[in-house]
XYZ file of C-alpha atoms in Angstrom:
710
model
C 0.000 0.000 0.000
C 1.325 3.429 -0.966
C 0.979 6.806 0.731
C -1.281 9.145 -1.249
C 1.563 11.682 -1.642
C 3.322 9.287 -4.040
C 0.390 9.470 -6.472
C 0.892 11.891 -9.358
C -1.585 10.421 -11.838
C -2.122 7.275 -13.882
C -3.219 6.210 -17.354
C -6.962 5.614 -17.042
C -8.524 2.798 -19.049
C -10.770 4.711 -21.440
C -13.093 2.443 -23.434
C -16.007 2.817 -25.798
C -16.462 4.166 -29.302
C -19.340 6.603 -29.149
C -19.537 6.897 -25.363
C -16.056 7.151 -23.854
C -15.885 5.983 -20.245
C -13.181 5.431 -17.654
C -13.206 1.677 -17.097
C -10.565 1.701 -14.374
C -11.667 -0.150 -11.239
C -11.665 2.359 -8.369
C -12.352 1.261 -4.788
C -12.568 3.063 -1.459
C -12.734 2.147 2.214
C -12.137 3.703 5.617
C -11.283 2.495 9.106
C -12.838 4.208 12.103
C -12.732 4.385 15.865
C -15.875 4.529 17.987
C -15.799 6.128 21.422
C -18.084 7.719 23.975
C -17.960 10.452 26.573
C -19.073 9.794 30.110
C -18.717 12.614 32.634
C -16.308 14.422 30.278
C -13.997 11.424 30.046
C -13.422 9.552 26.762
C -13.654 5.767 26.597
C -13.324 3.183 23.872
C -16.711 1.901 22.716
C -15.844 -1.609 23.904
C -16.113 -0.416 27.527
C -19.733 0.613 27.010
C -20.867 -2.957 27.754
C -19.488 -2.619 31.304
C -21.810 0.271 32.170
C -25.163 -0.135 33.853
C -28.336 1.087 32.164
C -28.370 4.455 33.954
C -24.733 5.151 33.057
C -25.370 4.191 29.419
C -28.196 6.715 29.215
C -25.777 9.483 30.246
C -23.246 8.755 27.488
C -22.538 10.811 24.356
C -21.405 8.912 21.274
C -18.689 9.844 18.778
C -16.631 8.406 15.954
C -13.638 9.350 13.834
C -11.999 8.127 10.644
C -8.270 7.494 11.082
C -7.261 6.009 7.702
C -8.751 5.915 4.213
C -7.765 3.611 1.363
C -8.333 4.335 -2.318
C -7.710 1.642 -4.918
C -6.784 2.259 -8.551
C -7.115 -1.266 -9.899
C -4.874 -3.374 -7.633
C -2.714 -0.462 -6.407
C -3.993 0.899 -3.105
C -3.175 4.385 -1.783
C -3.900 5.647 1.701
C -4.117 8.840 3.740
C -5.026 9.715 7.301
C -7.369 12.725 7.090
C -10.211 13.964 4.918
C -8.120 16.996 3.993
C -5.594 14.581 2.512
C -8.416 12.806 0.697
C -9.447 16.121 -0.889
C -5.882 16.621 -2.131
C -5.843 13.110 -3.580
C -9.235 13.490 -5.315
C -8.174 16.760 -6.955
C -5.134 15.069 -8.522
C -7.216 12.014 -9.481
C -9.961 14.111 -11.058
C -7.417 15.796 -13.331
C -6.284 12.482 -14.863
C -9.230 12.576 -17.293
C -12.510 14.380 -17.865
C -14.448 11.099 -17.879
C -16.718 10.005 -15.021
C -14.930 7.763 -12.526
C -16.987 5.164 -10.665
C -15.718 4.208 -7.211
C -17.013 1.058 -5.507
C -17.465 1.016 -1.732
C -18.647 -2.025 0.209
C -21.477 -0.618 2.339
C -21.505 2.930 0.994
C -24.086 3.916 3.622
C -21.404 3.689 6.313
C -18.729 5.660 4.467
C -21.253 8.270 3.317
C -22.083 9.116 6.925
C -18.446 10.296 7.331
C -17.935 11.780 3.860
C -20.975 14.046 4.062
C -19.296 16.006 6.842
C -16.502 17.124 4.479
C -17.936 16.901 0.953
C -21.045 18.026 -0.894
C -22.882 15.772 -3.327
C -24.771 16.784 -6.478
C -27.000 13.711 -6.443
C -27.691 10.972 -3.943
C -29.756 7.868 -4.677
C -31.083 5.975 -1.657
C -33.730 3.327 -1.059
C -34.618 4.978 2.231
C -32.961 7.439 4.600
C -29.232 6.681 5.037
C -29.367 3.555 2.791
C -27.222 4.993 -0.008
C -26.912 3.209 -3.354
C -25.140 5.964 -5.295
C -23.691 9.431 -4.641
C -21.878 11.890 -6.939
C -19.378 14.439 -5.608
C -20.379 18.035 -6.290
C -16.770 19.177 -6.895
C -15.396 16.134 -8.731
C -16.516 13.995 -11.649
C -16.531 11.003 -9.332
C -19.470 8.718 -8.575
C -19.668 6.392 -5.571
C -21.544 3.089 -5.792
C -22.320 0.457 -3.168
C -20.842 -2.955 -3.964
C -22.647 -4.487 -0.976
C -26.010 -3.823 -2.634
C -24.642 -5.333 -5.847
C -23.650 -8.560 -4.125
C -25.970 -8.664 -1.083
C -22.991 -10.295 0.583
C -20.661 -9.188 3.378
C -17.035 -8.416 2.574
C -15.941 -11.412 4.656
C -18.108 -13.796 2.581
C -17.504 -12.186 -0.808
C -14.370 -14.220 -1.520
C -16.011 -17.558 -0.713
C -19.206 -16.854 -2.627
C -17.404 -15.657 -5.776
C -14.208 -17.739 -5.450
C -11.986 -14.652 -5.507
C -8.190 -15.110 -5.442
C -7.854 -13.269 -2.102
C -10.024 -12.907 0.996
C -10.608 -10.289 3.654
C -8.030 -10.469 6.440
C -9.218 -11.088 9.977
C -7.711 -10.403 13.382
C -4.924 -8.057 12.213
C -6.635 -4.850 13.364
C -7.901 -4.513 16.927
C -11.096 -2.454 16.721
C -11.328 -2.066 20.494
C -8.350 0.342 20.617
C -8.828 4.088 20.388
C -7.047 5.424 17.312
C -6.971 8.738 15.500
C -5.270 10.150 12.417
C -1.849 10.373 14.118
C -1.881 6.897 15.636
C 1.003 4.866 14.128
C -0.091 1.808 12.122
C 2.088 -1.276 11.662
C 2.705 -2.986 8.318
C 0.348 -5.775 9.405
C -2.391 -3.265 10.212
C -1.859 -1.455 6.915
C -2.053 -4.804 5.115
C -5.424 -5.454 6.723
C -6.691 -2.100 5.433
C -5.290 -2.745 1.951
C -7.092 -6.057 1.548
C -10.505 -4.511 2.178
C -10.061 -2.623 -1.102
C -8.440 -5.528 -2.944
C -11.355 -7.881 -2.240
C -13.758 -5.361 -3.806
C -11.353 -4.874 -6.747
C -11.372 -8.599 -7.567
C -15.153 -8.753 -7.193
C -15.655 -5.884 -9.665
C -13.064 -7.430 -11.986
C -15.131 -10.619 -11.939
C -18.314 -8.681 -12.799
C -16.528 -6.971 -15.704
C -16.061 -10.372 -17.328
C -19.829 -10.237 -17.873
C -20.718 -6.535 -18.086
C -17.459 -5.267 -19.719
C -17.906 -1.632 -18.584
C -18.123 -0.479 -14.963
C -21.061 1.830 -15.552
C -23.080 -1.090 -16.954
C -22.868 -3.099 -13.736
C -26.372 -3.015 -12.162
C -26.499 -1.357 -8.763
C -28.335 -4.178 -6.949
C -28.179 -7.978 -6.926
C -31.789 -8.050 -8.124
C -30.918 -5.428 -10.743
C -28.450 -7.800 -12.364
C -31.099 -10.374 -13.164
C -33.602 -7.612 -14.086
C -31.096 -6.307 -16.630
C -30.720 -9.758 -18.138
C -34.476 -10.258 -18.416
C -34.892 -6.818 -20.025
C -32.293 -7.747 -22.631
C -34.111 -11.039 -23.230
C -37.498 -9.406 -23.867
C -36.313 -6.237 -25.609
C -38.126 -7.178 -28.837
C -40.450 -9.865 -27.468
C -43.767 -8.078 -28.047
C -45.759 -11.181 -27.170
C -44.223 -11.164 -23.692
C -44.684 -7.417 -23.206
C -48.308 -7.432 -24.339
C -49.079 -10.350 -22.024
C -47.584 -8.554 -19.030
C -49.257 -5.234 -19.885
C -52.659 -6.871 -19.624
C -51.844 -8.040 -16.083
C -50.667 -4.658 -14.761
C -53.310 -2.771 -12.800
C -53.444 1.014 -13.144
C -56.288 1.515 -10.661
C -54.679 3.036 -7.508
C -57.246 1.371 -5.246
C -56.365 -2.055 -6.649
C -52.688 -1.177 -6.234
C -53.326 -0.402 -2.541
C -55.194 -3.672 -2.064
C -52.403 -5.636 -3.744
C -49.890 -3.902 -1.484
C -51.970 -4.838 1.599
C -52.444 -8.424 0.387
C -48.728 -9.025 -0.121
C -47.219 -11.151 2.644
C -43.866 -12.876 2.973
C -42.952 -16.381 4.020
C -44.444 -18.231 6.994
C -42.079 -18.311 9.972
C -43.462 -19.832 13.166
C -42.815 -22.306 15.975
C -45.340 -24.834 17.272
C -45.909 -23.412 20.741
C -46.563 -26.783 22.442
C -42.921 -27.746 21.786
C -41.404 -24.368 22.692
C -38.689 -24.705 25.344
C -38.500 -28.481 24.882
C -35.450 -30.377 23.592
C -36.600 -32.858 20.930
C -34.398 -35.697 19.677
C -34.087 -37.042 16.122
C -35.686 -34.170 14.232
C -35.931 -34.282 10.429
C -35.734 -31.147 8.310
C -37.538 -31.050 4.961
C -36.864 -28.296 2.454
C -38.468 -27.267 -0.848
C -36.101 -27.261 -3.826
C -36.269 -23.633 -5.002
C -39.803 -22.976 -3.790
C -40.382 -19.566 -5.407
C -38.938 -20.406 -8.860
C -41.074 -23.569 -8.916
C -44.193 -21.582 -8.068
C -43.367 -18.992 -10.747
C -43.075 -21.713 -13.375
C -45.948 -24.012 -12.467
C -48.841 -21.920 -11.129
C -51.296 -19.545 -12.767
C -51.304 -15.809 -12.055
C -53.601 -12.821 -12.555
C -53.498 -12.186 -16.306
C -55.814 -9.198 -16.561
C -56.711 -6.079 -14.637
C -58.887 -6.765 -11.602
C -62.610 -6.055 -12.020
C -65.125 -5.479 -9.252
C -67.679 -8.192 -8.538
C -70.433 -8.751 -5.985
C -69.434 -12.172 -4.712
C -70.578 -12.804 -1.140
C -69.631 -16.447 -0.632
C -66.632 -18.715 -1.269
C -68.904 -21.088 -3.227
C -69.423 -18.389 -5.836
C -65.693 -18.167 -6.584
C -64.406 -19.940 -9.668
C -61.062 -21.740 -9.450
C -60.410 -20.503 -12.978
C -60.074 -16.927 -11.667
C -57.927 -15.031 -9.168
C -59.687 -12.971 -6.493
C -58.493 -10.033 -4.437
C -60.633 -9.790 -1.304
C -61.187 -7.559 1.703
C -62.942 -9.724 4.257
C -64.185 -9.478 7.841
C -64.024 -12.660 9.933
C -66.155 -13.032 13.062
C -65.766 -15.585 15.890
C -62.826 -17.507 14.449
C -60.542 -19.977 16.188
C -57.692 -22.002 14.730
C -58.277 -25.752 14.463
C -54.600 -26.591 14.699
C -51.695 -26.409 17.137
C -49.847 -24.245 14.624
C -51.497 -20.904 13.842
C -51.552 -18.964 10.581
C -53.201 -15.536 10.464
C -50.557 -12.866 11.022
C -51.782 -10.151 13.384
C -49.656 -7.567 11.566
C -51.742 -8.079 8.404
C -55.065 -7.502 10.186
C -57.183 -4.418 10.848
C -59.879 -3.730 13.422
C -59.013 -6.723 15.608
C -61.291 -7.326 18.598
C -61.084 -9.949 21.320
C -58.013 -11.704 19.963
C -55.602 -14.178 21.539
C -52.169 -14.524 19.986
C -49.481 -17.128 19.444
C -46.216 -15.242 18.962
C -47.746 -12.776 16.476
C -50.272 -15.232 14.982
C -53.992 -15.146 15.744
C -55.307 -18.124 17.731
C -58.809 -16.748 17.904
C -60.637 -13.446 17.533
C -64.103 -12.017 17.963
C -63.528 -9.975 14.831
C -60.812 -8.976 12.372
C -60.439 -7.650 8.827
C -57.858 -8.565 6.175
C -57.027 -7.935 2.534
C -56.008 -11.278 1.055
C -55.853 -13.382 -2.089
C -58.298 -16.192 -2.820
C -55.436 -18.622 -2.068
C -55.158 -17.303 1.503
C -58.958 -17.076 1.848
C -59.473 -20.762 1.040
C -56.674 -21.761 3.406
C -57.997 -19.712 6.337
C -61.480 -21.147 5.850
C -59.949 -24.640 5.975
C -57.925 -23.970 9.129
C -60.152 -21.742 11.302
C -63.538 -22.681 12.783
C -66.169 -21.497 15.308
C -64.816 -19.777 18.393
C -67.270 -21.776 20.532
C -70.525 -23.707 20.337
C -72.617 -20.587 20.765
C -70.370 -18.283 18.704
C -70.370 -19.517 15.136
C -67.653 -18.463 12.700
C -68.808 -16.225 9.868
C -67.305 -13.940 7.287
C -68.390 -10.928 5.266
C -66.737 -10.096 1.962
C -66.416 -6.317 2.116
C -64.823 -5.945 -1.331
C -64.066 -8.429 -4.064
C -62.259 -8.108 -7.396
C -61.503 -10.820 -9.922
C -58.987 -11.387 -12.697
C -58.522 -14.062 -15.315
C -55.514 -16.253 -14.606
C -52.919 -17.946 -16.727
C -49.409 -19.348 -16.634
C -46.692 -16.733 -16.873
C -45.315 -16.195 -20.369
C -43.186 -18.986 -21.815
C -40.274 -16.547 -22.275
C -40.203 -15.850 -18.528
C -40.488 -19.527 -17.580
C -37.632 -20.413 -19.934
C -35.605 -17.546 -18.447
C -36.022 -19.097 -14.983
C -35.231 -22.587 -16.255
C -32.081 -21.360 -18.029
C -30.801 -20.116 -14.676
C -31.738 -23.333 -12.918
C -30.138 -25.582 -15.535
C -26.881 -23.603 -15.613
C -26.653 -23.389 -11.825
C -27.139 -27.149 -11.546
C -24.659 -27.981 -14.306
C -21.928 -25.723 -12.867
C -22.262 -26.908 -9.266
C -19.078 -28.587 -7.940
C -17.437 -28.456 -11.386
C -13.760 -27.590 -11.159
C -12.959 -24.466 -13.148
C -16.584 -23.285 -13.171
C -16.676 -21.829 -9.661
C -17.172 -18.244 -10.843
C -19.851 -19.176 -13.356
C -21.680 -21.158 -10.673
C -21.464 -18.252 -8.213
C -22.962 -15.831 -10.728
C -25.746 -18.151 -11.893
C -26.628 -19.029 -8.295
C -26.787 -15.338 -7.339
C -28.995 -14.574 -10.336
C -31.240 -17.580 -9.710
C -31.694 -16.562 -6.073
C -32.628 -13.040 -7.210
C -35.562 -14.224 -9.335
C -37.964 -14.035 -6.408
C -36.750 -10.582 -5.365
C -37.240 -9.350 -8.913
C -40.794 -10.696 -9.052
C -41.892 -8.979 -5.807
C -40.126 -5.643 -6.327
C -42.422 -2.661 -5.816
C -40.950 0.256 -7.761
C -43.521 2.776 -6.532
C -41.795 4.242 -3.483
C -41.842 7.434 -1.480
C -39.225 10.047 -2.374
C -35.973 9.882 -0.414
C -33.944 13.098 -0.564
C -30.658 14.257 0.926
C -30.065 17.967 1.630
C -26.466 19.160 1.176
C -26.981 22.256 3.282
C -28.618 20.688 6.330
C -26.997 17.238 5.838
C -30.396 15.756 6.637
C -32.633 13.136 5.047
C -36.317 13.467 4.244
C -38.820 10.884 3.041
C -41.759 12.483 1.234
C -44.854 10.485 0.267
C -45.499 10.657 -3.457
C -48.812 12.145 -4.591
C -51.764 10.259 -6.025
C -51.042 11.793 -9.422
C -47.463 10.516 -9.256
C -48.658 7.036 -8.309
C -51.064 6.988 -11.246
C -48.318 8.109 -13.635
C -45.963 5.417 -12.317
C -48.620 2.748 -12.739
C -49.237 3.886 -16.331
C -45.489 3.817 -16.983
C -45.239 0.257 -15.631
C -48.040 -0.760 -17.975
C -46.299 0.837 -20.950
C -43.025 -0.931 -20.140
C -44.665 -4.346 -19.787
C -41.822 -5.806 -17.711
C -43.378 -7.503 -14.644
C -46.742 -7.210 -12.888
C -46.751 -6.557 -9.131
C -49.771 -8.863 -8.798
C -47.476 -11.742 -9.824
C -45.352 -11.109 -6.736
C -48.425 -11.094 -4.477
C -49.548 -14.517 -5.726
C -46.004 -15.990 -5.700
C -45.781 -15.783 -1.921
C -49.424 -16.821 -1.489
C -48.897 -20.020 -3.499
C -45.586 -20.809 -1.770
C -47.127 -20.361 1.696
C -50.070 -22.544 0.722
C -47.742 -25.330 -0.461
C -45.839 -25.273 2.832
C -48.861 -24.943 5.099
C -50.905 -27.673 3.396
C -48.014 -30.051 4.162
C -47.796 -28.620 7.680
C -51.438 -29.077 8.726
C -51.382 -32.715 7.627
C -48.549 -33.269 10.104
C -49.605 -30.563 12.574
C -48.802 -32.320 15.849
C -45.380 -33.399 14.551
C -44.229 -30.057 13.135
C -41.900 -28.227 15.513
C -41.033 -25.276 13.318
C -41.753 -23.857 9.868
C -39.794 -21.231 7.961
C -40.720 -20.074 4.432
C -39.719 -23.237 2.551
C -38.859 -25.759 5.262
C -40.371 -27.787 8.113
C -38.633 -29.281 11.147
C -40.551 -32.409 12.257
C -40.316 -34.864 15.138
C -40.447 -38.609 14.611
C -43.849 -40.057 13.768
C -44.754 -37.647 10.973
C -46.615 -39.022 7.977
C -44.117 -39.341 5.114
C -46.965 -40.118 2.709
C -48.028 -36.458 2.921
C -44.657 -35.413 1.504
C -44.697 -38.193 -1.077
C -48.159 -37.138 -2.264
C -47.055 -33.524 -2.420
C -44.035 -34.478 -4.543
C -46.314 -36.409 -6.904
C -48.385 -33.258 -7.334
C -45.196 -31.324 -8.156
C -44.357 -33.757 -10.944
C -47.920 -33.535 -12.255
C -47.836 -29.734 -12.287
C -44.473 -29.719 -14.073
C -45.718 -32.163 -16.704
C -48.812 -30.039 -17.235
C -46.710 -26.932 -17.923
C -44.340 -28.930 -20.131
C -47.270 -30.147 -22.217
C -48.898 -26.721 -22.401
C -45.760 -24.876 -23.504
C -43.929 -27.780 -25.179
C -40.981 -27.566 -22.767
C -38.775 -30.575 -22.086
C -39.215 -32.075 -18.584
C -35.413 -32.312 -18.369
C -35.248 -28.534 -18.036
C -37.222 -28.831 -14.786
C -35.011 -31.714 -13.652
C -31.433 -31.028 -14.828
C -28.480 -33.278 -14.062
C -25.481 -32.157 -12.002
C -21.832 -33.088 -12.582
C -22.365 -36.383 -10.738
C -25.321 -37.414 -12.883
C -27.931 -36.706 -10.190
C -31.268 -35.164 -11.181
C -32.472 -32.096 -9.236
C -36.191 -31.639 -9.852
C -37.525 -28.144 -9.239
C -40.016 -27.798 -6.383
C -39.680 -31.176 -4.648
C -39.933 -31.389 -0.861
C -36.696 -33.192 0.041
C -35.040 -34.231 3.282
C -32.486 -31.585 4.173
C -30.817 -33.282 7.132
C -31.265 -34.740 10.580
C -30.788 -33.012 13.914
C -29.753 -35.115 16.891
C -31.456 -32.537 19.090
C -33.570 -29.440 18.436
C -35.088 -26.683 20.558
C -37.052 -23.542 19.696
C -38.067 -20.482 21.700
C -40.327 -19.003 19.010
C -40.059 -17.527 15.519
C -36.452 -17.041 14.363
C -35.197 -18.535 17.641
C -33.948 -22.098 17.484
C -30.846 -24.195 18.116
C -29.844 -27.721 17.187
C -27.073 -30.299 17.271
C -26.190 -32.077 14.058
C -23.438 -34.470 12.990
C -21.099 -33.274 10.228
C -18.027 -34.637 8.506
C -14.800 -33.206 9.881
C -13.885 -32.360 6.281
C -16.880 -29.989 6.149
C -16.394 -28.544 9.623
C -16.614 -24.750 9.558
C -14.140 -22.484 11.290
C -15.081 -21.556 14.870
C -17.824 -24.215 14.942
C -19.219 -24.985 18.382
C -18.132 -28.639 18.602
C -19.983 -30.632 21.256
C -18.295 -33.953 20.511
C -15.530 -34.817 18.054
C -14.738 -38.240 16.656
C -12.232 -39.451 14.096
C -14.291 -38.720 10.986
C -17.187 -36.580 12.178
C -18.305 -34.186 14.885
C -21.468 -33.120 16.673
C -21.873 -29.382 16.137
C -24.217 -26.992 17.932
C -25.652 -24.231 15.735
C -28.226 -21.493 16.239
C -30.606 -19.331 14.250
C -31.591 -16.264 16.260
C -32.731 -13.080 14.541
C -30.133 -10.360 15.106
C -27.481 -12.726 16.510
C -24.551 -13.951 14.362
C -24.051 -17.689 13.938
C -20.976 -17.346 16.178
C -23.428 -16.816 19.037
C -23.591 -20.619 19.246
C -20.309 -20.399 21.147
C -22.301 -18.976 24.082
C -23.883 -22.409 24.589
C -22.318 -25.492 26.131
C -25.395 -27.583 25.364
C -28.932 -27.101 24.076
C -30.100 -26.920 27.668
C -28.493 -23.435 27.793
C -30.859 -22.211 25.045
C -33.394 -20.807 27.486
C -34.829 -17.456 28.510
C -32.228 -15.042 29.887
C -29.388 -16.626 27.903
C -27.027 -13.724 27.171
C -25.294 -13.632 23.796
C -22.267 -11.630 24.855
C -20.293 -9.376 22.532
C -17.100 -11.311 23.329
C -18.582 -14.319 21.501
C -20.714 -12.670 18.825
C -18.886 -9.398 17.965
C -22.365 -7.973 17.386
C -22.552 -4.166 17.288
C -25.310 -1.598 17.544
C -24.897 1.361 15.190
C -25.497 4.915 16.462
C -25.512 7.787 13.950
C -23.431 10.740 15.134
C -24.307 14.203 13.826
C -22.862 17.693 14.402
C -19.883 16.445 16.370
C -17.850 19.165 18.052
C -14.026 19.120 17.705
C -12.638 16.789 20.328
C -9.101 16.484 21.717
C -8.475 12.838 22.467
C -5.689 10.482 23.455
C -5.158 7.216 21.569
C -4.191 3.894 23.140
C -0.488 4.812 22.769
C -0.822 8.180 24.512
C -0.770 10.377 21.364
C -2.905 13.537 21.607
C -4.887 14.740 18.577
C -7.868 17.007 17.898
C -10.552 15.154 15.959
C -12.781 17.299 13.736
C -15.098 14.728 12.120
C -18.528 16.335 11.791
C -20.525 13.121 11.413
C -19.956 9.394 11.687
C -21.204 6.069 13.029
C -20.475 4.894 16.559
C -20.411 1.104 16.813
C -21.291 -0.063 20.326
C -20.881 -3.614 21.614
C -24.251 -5.284 21.742
C -25.508 -8.077 23.959
C -28.737 -9.910 23.249
C -30.795 -11.665 25.903
C -32.969 -14.538 24.762
C -36.546 -14.200 25.906
C -40.234 -14.491 25.133
C -43.000 -11.913 25.412
C -45.202 -12.150 28.503
C -48.147 -13.058 26.307
C -46.256 -15.887 24.619
C -44.902 -17.102 27.965
C -48.432 -17.273 29.342
C -49.598 -19.224 26.286
C -46.960 -21.932 26.546
C -47.282 -22.353 30.332
C -51.085 -22.183 30.680
C -52.445 -25.728 30.539
C -55.920 -24.382 29.763
C -54.617 -23.184 26.384
C -53.691 -26.688 25.259
C -56.254 -26.985 22.506
C -57.571 -30.244 21.160
C -56.081 -31.210 17.823
C -58.369 -31.147 14.790
C -58.131 -34.618 13.268
C -58.532 -35.057 9.514
């Protein structure tokens, strides 16, 4: 790594015939120190975890940048202050008059520091502080976020994309207070250098496909969107089909937005807090792509109808419904109606965010959800009969998605399968896998968003709701483009949930946990339910193949070992020796793995010659390394503390309008810090626990409902 003062210019890689662009790979990164003031004394952020709650409330939070790195291809320059960065950028900007694109992994973080010293002519953000792109006001330099391109942390980027180098770990102690005059060793400088080099090799890999830096899409979903747009550029049959399915009525748009729901994530409360042995995990093979290919979707604009009863609904149509349920109670141990999707709830009891029963509630749902809820909820009691009132109902014709789109999905699936575990095809596999996994995100993207604006003068963010006129214009524009219909995304998740939950209710008493496309089940479950489901998958695939004249082999490609991988099947995904859950997104298990596949820092419970028993966790907001806080599954109980020393989990505090601060680093060097804004990273502990309502549910014997037998 070279000091910025040695840079006097370079020969930029200018490409293009009509449009000349600088195709040099530029990268940028910073290292920062977080600290806090308590009673006028300065402390390293790491000490914050030793304070009690009252002391923490009295703290002021600060941060400073102490080194920046700027990469020009694989040559990395560095400086210690933002004034030095300004000097460097002025020299860089004079190398050519062409726009330079600089890639930063997690631009949102760096932007919080840069905005204190630089002005920006344009800032593109998904929401406040979540920056995708920013252009310097004084330089022809554009910043882009490589994290949003990859949706992958810097530490994992090398593994996912098989890059020739990887991020260094352990060579820079973040707990020490540093500032711009703190000496850095060669090892520490090497750590900083590699953060830029990893991004350089990632962008270099992307250039093998996109050729020019400005053509690289700014999001992981954007990459597959770009490819689809290129595929359909002159496919008028596809565009006309999609146009018919796009709704321009704002009221329908609002109902579709309300009806959209994600995956089902829930624990069976009767097994919460209990360690279960010999648990089998079943997982759908690419649930969302299968549903996109093999189910029928709204194919026309929704029209109002006066349907009042489920019996009046045709299975040849899609329905968008606003319904009021009265006196409903779930038949099953698992529960399904999400309270967050309901309005006007009265007299409800809940199961970790799901409705067990209610005197009354209203929802906007699809016909798929409506049929499922009618199958799974019944009368609240003998004298309080369940009923429903359809408040609004709209219908649309339905049809398979266009053959071009289905073939686009299958192309990704076939290539991903063929490249898997093939020596020399690691990069191709990584790219196809990333694109295949982005298909769902592309199908549910809602491009009609509120305005997010950044003010250079005040350095503040504002989110302004767009007007009705703007919404109508955007809907008309979507219809003109004929790319994807938002209604498709609404039905994708509805169909996928229905597939999972139909399998779940048939094994209700044996299901411990469900999450989007998988079920964890105790011994005794009915395997015939899964076998019958898989038969239906094959039947649906064959039906599509016959309709569109597509080869079945494209739905069931062969990998390098000659094994078929059929899209959509519900397959066994592994066995757990022991399993315990404390609710949604809170579970832990012990499984046996080959020592050859043992991950670094795995929490090994027992090790044998060829394999080991490993304890792993899934807890929302806690890194996988949090498993090291457990000695056994019996520790996975309320009040378990996931300590920072094991998880390295931080809480981010935004610092604004920082006053100049004279501080002493860990070596005793005094320096006046003048960063105006930044991000203070505080050590975070997480305590496992359940809400009082959920605790009462799982401990109250009177709540143990009878199981509905089918």
